[in-house]
PDB file of N, CA and C in Angstrom:
ATOM      1  N   UNK A 151      -9.464  -4.251 -12.749  1.00 62.00           N
ATOM      2  CA  UNK A 151      -9.038  -3.683 -11.198  1.00 62.00           C
ATOM      3  C   UNK A 151      -9.586  -2.588 -11.643  1.00 62.00           C
ATOM      4  N   UNK A 152     -10.365  -1.676 -10.494  1.00 79.00           N
ATOM      5  CA  UNK A 152     -10.872  -0.181 -10.393  1.00 79.00           C
ATOM      6  C   UNK A 152      -9.327   0.196 -10.226  1.00 79.00           C
ATOM      7  N   UNK A 153      -9.756   1.677 -10.603  1.00 80.00           N
ATOM      8  CA  UNK A 153      -8.442   2.467 -10.310  1.00 80.00           C
ATOM      9  C   UNK A 153      -7.977   2.742  -8.974  1.00 80.00           C
ATOM     10  N   UNK A 154      -9.087   3.053  -8.272  1.00 86.00           N
ATOM     11  CA  UNK A 154      -8.438   3.327  -6.691  1.00 86.00           C
ATOM     12  C   UNK A 154      -7.429   1.905  -6.042  1.00 86.00           C
ATOM     13  N   UNK A 155      -8.125   0.578  -6.500  1.00 88.00           N
ATOM     14  CA  UNK A 155      -7.338  -0.628  -6.440  1.00 88.00           C
ATOM     15  C   UNK A 155      -6.034  -0.415  -7.139  1.00 88.00           C
ATOM     16  N   UNK A 156      -5.872   0.039  -8.147  1.00 87.00           N
ATOM     17  CA  UNK A 156      -4.441  -0.006  -9.062  1.00 87.00           C
ATOM     18  C   UNK A 156      -3.812   1.203  -8.035  1.00 87.00           C
ATOM     19  N   UNK A 157      -4.014   2.124  -7.629  1.00 87.00           N
ATOM     20  CA  UNK A 157      -3.379   3.070  -6.702  1.00 87.00           C
ATOM     21  C   UNK A 157      -3.230   2.297  -5.617  1.00 87.00           C
ATOM     22  N   UNK A 158      -3.784   1.960  -4.788  1.00 91.00           N
ATOM     23  CA  UNK A 158      -3.397   1.193  -3.456  1.00 91.00           C
ATOM     24  C   UNK A 158      -2.509   0.052  -3.839  1.00 91.00           C
ATOM     25  N   UNK A 159      -2.549  -0.719  -4.797  1.00 91.00           N
ATOM     26  CA  UNK A 159      -1.822  -1.441  -5.019  1.00 91.00           C
ATOM     27  C   UNK A 159      -0.276  -1.017  -5.385  1.00 91.00           C
ATOM     28  N   UNK A 160      -0.413   0.129  -6.373  1.00 90.00           N
ATOM     29  CA  UNK A 160       0.920   0.620  -6.603  1.00 90.00           C
ATOM     30  C   UNK A 160       1.770   1.436  -5.477  1.00 90.00           C
ATOM     31  N   UNK A 161       1.105   1.664  -4.175  1.00 92.00           N
ATOM     32  CA  UNK A 161       1.310   2.432  -3.098  1.00 92.00           C
ATOM     33  C   UNK A 161       2.413   1.097  -2.337  1.00 92.00           C
ATOM     34  N   UNK A 162       1.240   0.023  -2.400  1.00 94.00           N
ATOM     35  CA  UNK A 162       1.970  -1.294  -1.644  1.00 94.00           C
ATOM     36  C   UNK A 162       3.320  -1.399  -2.054  1.00 94.00           C
ATOM     37  N   UNK A 163       3.178  -1.605  -3.738  1.00 93.00           N
ATOM     38  CA  UNK A 163       4.684  -2.168  -4.251  1.00 93.00           C
ATOM     39  C   UNK A 163       5.807  -1.220  -3.870  1.00 93.00           C
ATOM     40  N   UNK A 164       5.562  -0.021  -3.973  1.00 93.00           N
ATOM     41  CA  UNK A 164       6.303   1.156  -3.544  1.00 93.00           C
ATOM     42  C   UNK A 164       6.849   1.056  -2.250  1.00 93.00           C
ATOM     43  N   UNK A 165       5.869   0.817  -1.166  1.00 95.00           N
ATOM     44  CA  UNK A 165       5.932   0.503   0.275  1.00 95.00           C
ATOM     45  C   UNK A 165       7.471  -0.673   0.500  1.00 95.00           C
ATOM     46  N   UNK A 166       6.842  -1.901  -0.830  1.00 95.00           N
ATOM     47  CA  UNK A 166       7.534  -3.131  -0.564  1.00 95.00           C
ATOM     48  C   UNK A 166       9.330  -2.660  -0.871  1.00 95.00           C
ATOM     49  N   UNK A 167       8.983  -1.842  -2.051  1.00 95.00           N
ATOM     50  CA  UNK A 167      10.017  -1.552  -2.721  1.00 95.00           C
ATOM     51  C   UNK A 167      11.211  -0.802  -1.632  1.00 95.00           C
ATOM     52  N   UNK A 168      10.618  -0.225  -0.919  1.00 95.00           N
ATOM     53  CA  UNK A 168      11.294   0.689   0.200  1.00 95.00           C
ATOM     54  C   UNK A 168      12.195  -0.301   1.488  1.00 95.00           C
ATOM     55  N   UNK A 169      11.247  -1.242   1.609  1.00 96.00           N
ATOM     56  CA  UNK A 169      11.934  -1.969   2.146  1.00 96.00           C
ATOM     57  C   UNK A 169      12.732  -3.061   2.314  1.00 96.00           C
ATOM     58  N   UNK A 170      12.808  -3.112   0.804  1.00 95.00           N
ATOM     59  CA  UNK A 170      14.147  -3.714   0.363  1.00 95.00           C
ATOM     60  C   UNK A 170      15.585  -3.225   0.225  1.00 95.00           C
ATOM     61  N   UNK A 171      15.215  -1.421   0.105  1.00 95.00           N
ATOM     62  CA  UNK A 171      16.038  -1.052  -0.354  1.00 95.00           C
ATOM     63  C   UNK A 171      16.719  -0.778   1.263  1.00 95.00           C
ATOM     64  N   UNK A 172      15.925  -0.733   2.399  1.00 96.00           N
ATOM     65  CA  UNK A 172      16.347  -0.381   3.527  1.00 96.00           C
ATOM     66  C   UNK A 172      16.973  -1.732   4.234  1.00 96.00           C
ATOM     67  N   UNK A 173      16.508  -2.697   3.697  1.00 96.00           N
ATOM     68  CA  UNK A 173      17.347  -4.105   4.080  1.00 96.00           C
ATOM     69  C   UNK A 173      18.243  -3.983   3.428  1.00 96.00           C
ATOM     70  N   UNK A 174      18.403  -3.896   2.469  1.00 95.00           N
ATOM     71  CA  UNK A 174      20.068  -3.721   1.721  1.00 95.00           C
ATOM     72  C   UNK A 174      20.766  -2.965   2.272  1.00 95.00           C
ATOM     73  N   UNK A 175      20.566  -1.896   2.836  1.00 95.00           N
ATOM     74  CA  UNK A 175      21.374  -0.810   3.400  1.00 95.00           C
ATOM     75  C   UNK A 175      21.753  -1.482   4.555  1.00 95.00           C
ATOM     76  N   UNK A 176      20.937  -1.764   5.466  1.00 96.00           N
ATOM     77  CA  UNK A 176      21.099  -2.460   6.828  1.00 96.00           C
ATOM     78  C   UNK A 176      22.076  -3.371   6.583  1.00 96.00           C
ATOM     79  N   UNK A 177      22.072  -4.528   5.537  1.00 95.00           N
ATOM     80  CA  UNK A 177      23.014  -5.545   5.327  1.00 95.00           C
ATOM     81  C   UNK A 177      24.081  -5.345   4.457  1.00 95.00           C
ATOM     82  N   UNK A 178      24.250  -3.992   4.153  1.00 96.00           N
ATOM     83  CA  UNK A 178      25.096  -3.956   3.213  1.00 96.00           C
ATOM     84  C   UNK A 178      25.166  -4.750   1.602  1.00 96.00           C
ATOM     85  N   UNK A 179      23.843  -4.746   1.533  1.00 96.00           N
ATOM     86  CA  UNK A 179      23.831  -6.064   0.235  1.00 96.00           C
ATOM     87  C   UNK A 179      23.216  -5.154  -0.956  1.00 96.00           C
ATOM     88  N   UNK A 180      24.285  -4.653  -1.769  1.00 96.00           N
ATOM     89  CA  UNK A 180      24.122  -3.871  -3.036  1.00 96.00           C
ATOM     90  C   UNK A 180      22.696  -4.401  -3.832  1.00 96.00           C
ATOM     91  N   UNK A 181      22.681  -6.017  -4.038  1.00 96.00           N
ATOM     92  CA  UNK A 181      21.845  -6.540  -4.898  1.00 96.00           C
ATOM     93  C   UNK A 181      20.382  -6.307  -4.181  1.00 96.00           C
ATOM     94  N   UNK A 182      20.454  -6.184  -3.061  1.00 95.00           N
ATOM     95  CA  UNK A 182      19.243  -5.504  -2.393  1.00 95.00           C
ATOM     96  C   UNK A 182      18.563  -4.587  -2.678  1.00 95.00           C
ATOM     97  N   UNK A 183      19.732  -3.771  -2.489  1.00 96.00           N
ATOM     98  CA  UNK A 183      19.275  -2.358  -2.909  1.00 96.00           C
ATOM     99  C   UNK A 183      18.828  -1.866  -4.175  1.00 96.00           C
ATOM    100  N   UNK A 184      19.862  -2.658  -5.067  1.00 96.00           N
ATOM    101  CA  UNK A 184      19.195  -2.402  -6.464  1.00 96.00           C
ATOM    102  C   UNK A 184      18.089  -3.003  -7.114  1.00 96.00           C
ATOM    103  N   UNK A 185      17.294  -4.212  -6.420  1.00 95.00           N
ATOM    104  CA  UNK A 185      16.256  -4.601  -6.480  1.00 95.00           C
ATOM    105  C   UNK A 185      15.040  -3.676  -5.999  1.00 95.00           C
ATOM    106  N   UNK A 186      15.600  -3.359  -4.885  1.00 95.00           N
ATOM    107  CA  UNK A 186      14.524  -2.172  -4.220  1.00 95.00           C
ATOM    108  C   UNK A 186      14.188  -0.984  -5.058  1.00 95.00           C
ATOM    109  N   UNK A 187      15.244  -0.621  -5.545  1.00 95.00           N
ATOM    110  CA  UNK A 187      15.206   0.936  -6.530  1.00 95.00           C
ATOM    111  C   UNK A 187      14.540   0.118  -8.033  1.00 95.00           C
ATOM    112  N   UNK A 188      14.913  -0.824  -8.461  1.00 96.00           N
ATOM    113  CA  UNK A 188      13.873  -1.272  -9.565  1.00 96.00           C
ATOM    114  C   UNK A 188      12.799  -1.586  -9.451  1.00 96.00           C
ATOM    115  N   UNK A 189      12.105  -2.080  -8.224  1.00 95.00           N
ATOM    116  CA  UNK A 189      10.711  -2.105  -8.013  1.00 95.00           C
ATOM    117  C   UNK A 189      10.007  -0.739  -7.985  1.00 95.00           C
ATOM    118  N   UNK A 190      11.063   0.056  -6.849  1.00 94.00           N
ATOM    119  CA  UNK A 190      10.608   1.229  -6.768  1.00 94.00           C
ATOM    120  C   UNK A 190      10.155   2.277  -7.945  1.00 94.00           C
ATOM    121  N   UNK A 191      10.902   1.798  -9.255  1.00 94.00           N
ATOM    122  CA  UNK A 191      10.814   2.757 -10.323  1.00 94.00           C
ATOM    123  C   UNK A 191       9.558   2.141 -10.684  1.00 94.00           C
ATOM    124  N   UNK A 192       9.178   0.645 -10.860  1.00 93.00           N
ATOM    125  CA  UNK A 192       8.350   0.195 -11.532  1.00 93.00           C
ATOM    126  C   UNK A 192       6.831   0.820 -10.920  1.00 93.00           C
ATOM    127  N   UNK A 193       6.964   0.614  -9.732  1.00 92.00           N
ATOM    128  CA  UNK A 193       5.783   1.129  -8.749  1.00 92.00           C
ATOM    129  C   UNK A 193       5.261   2.735  -8.967  1.00 92.00           C
ATOM    130  N   UNK A 194       6.328   3.584  -9.164  1.00 92.00           N
ATOM    131  CA  UNK A 194       6.170   4.683  -9.548  1.00 92.00           C
ATOM    132  C   UNK A 194       5.336   5.169 -11.201  1.00 92.00           C
ATOM    133  N   UNK A 195       5.715   4.008 -11.850  1.00 93.00           N
ATOM    134  CA  UNK A 195       5.187   4.218 -13.138  1.00 93.00           C
ATOM    135  C   UNK A 195       3.761   3.650 -12.989  1.00 93.00           C
ATOM    136  N   UNK A 196       3.672   2.565 -12.440  1.00 90.00           N
ATOM    137  CA  UNK A 196       2.407   2.057 -12.450  1.00 90.00           C
ATOM    138  C   UNK A 196       1.352   3.521 -11.570  1.00 90.00           C
ATOM    139  N   UNK A 197       1.761   3.398 -10.740  1.00 88.00           N
ATOM    140  CA  UNK A 197       1.297   4.824  -9.986  1.00 88.00           C
ATOM    141  C   UNK A 197       0.676   6.063 -10.699  1.00 88.00           C
ATOM    142  N   UNK A 198       1.796   5.956 -11.586  1.00 91.00           N
ATOM    143  CA  UNK A 198       1.437   7.688 -12.290  1.00 91.00           C
ATOM    144  C   UNK A 198       0.360   7.187 -13.347  1.00 91.00           C
ATOM    145  N   UNK A 199       0.765   5.956 -14.221  1.00 89.00           N
ATOM    146  CA  UNK A 199      -0.510   5.603 -15.176  1.00 89.00           C
ATOM    147  C   UNK A 199      -1.617   5.595 -14.290  1.00 89.00           C
ATOM    148  N   UNK A 200      -1.918   4.822 -13.258  1.00 83.00           N
ATOM    149  CA  UNK A 200      -3.205   5.031 -12.415  1.00 83.00           C
ATOM    150  C   UNK A 200      -3.583   6.471 -12.170  1.00 83.00           C
ATOM    151  N   UNK A 201      -2.994   7.400 -12.058  1.00 83.00           N
ATOM    152  CA  UNK A 201      -3.286   8.543 -11.652  1.00 83.00           C
ATOM    153  C   UNK A 201      -3.900   9.326 -12.424  1.00 83.00           C
ATOM    154  N   UNK A 202      -2.750   8.874 -13.710  1.00 86.00           N
ATOM    155  CA  UNK A 202      -3.314   9.886 -14.768  1.00 86.00           C
ATOM    156  C   UNK A 202      -4.643   8.839 -15.419  1.00 86.00           C
ATOM    157  N   UNK A 203      -4.790   7.924 -15.450  1.00 82.00           N
ATOM    158  CA  UNK A 203      -6.034   7.173 -16.055  1.00 82.00           C
ATOM    159  C   UNK A 203      -7.384   7.843 -15.032  1.00 82.00           C
ATOM    160  N   UNK A 204      -6.968   8.263 -13.679  1.00 72.00           N
ATOM    161  CA  UNK A 204      -8.269   8.242 -12.875  1.00 72.00           C
ATOM    162  C   UNK A 204      -8.484   9.764 -13.140  1.00 72.00           C
ATOM    163  N   UNK A 205      -7.549  10.873 -13.533  1.00 76.00           N
ATOM    164  CA  UNK A 205      -7.681  11.957 -13.909  1.00 76.00           C
ATOM    165  C   UNK A 205      -8.400  12.569 -15.290  1.00 76.00           C
ATOM    166  N   UNK A 206      -8.026  11.298 -16.139  1.00 77.00           N
ATOM    167  CA  UNK A 206      -8.823  11.557 -17.842  1.00 77.00           C
ATOM    168  C   UNK A 206      -9.952  10.766 -17.362  1.00 77.00           C
ATOM    169  N   UNK A 207     -10.164  10.206 -16.690  1.00 68.00           N
ATOM    170  CA  UNK A 207     -11.656   9.563 -16.139  1.00 68.00           C
ATOM    171  C   UNK A 207     -12.913  10.712 -16.071  1.00 68.00           C
ATOM    172  N   UNK A 208     -11.963  11.923 -15.509  1.00 58.00           N
ATOM    173  CA  UNK A 208     -13.069  12.635 -15.233  1.00 58.00           C
ATOM    174  C   UNK A 208     -13.301  12.577 -13.164  1.00 58.00           C
ATOM    175  N   UNK A 209     -12.592  11.733 -12.933  1.00 53.00           N
ATOM    176  CA  UNK A 209     -12.864  12.033 -11.501  1.00 53.00           C
ATOM    177  C   UNK A 209     -11.719  12.957 -10.641  1.00 53.00           C
TER     178      UNK A 209
END
């Protein structure tokens, strides 16, 4: 997968995670909020790796 596609995928993951957190907060469901936090953390990691690879590649 190209670097730009990885960044876009990570941003989409983060957006879905934020939606889960928001839904969990609205419904008062701690498990949804926790799942959103977990996914958001994973997305941040993927995004950081993709950006680091992009910068290391000289772009």
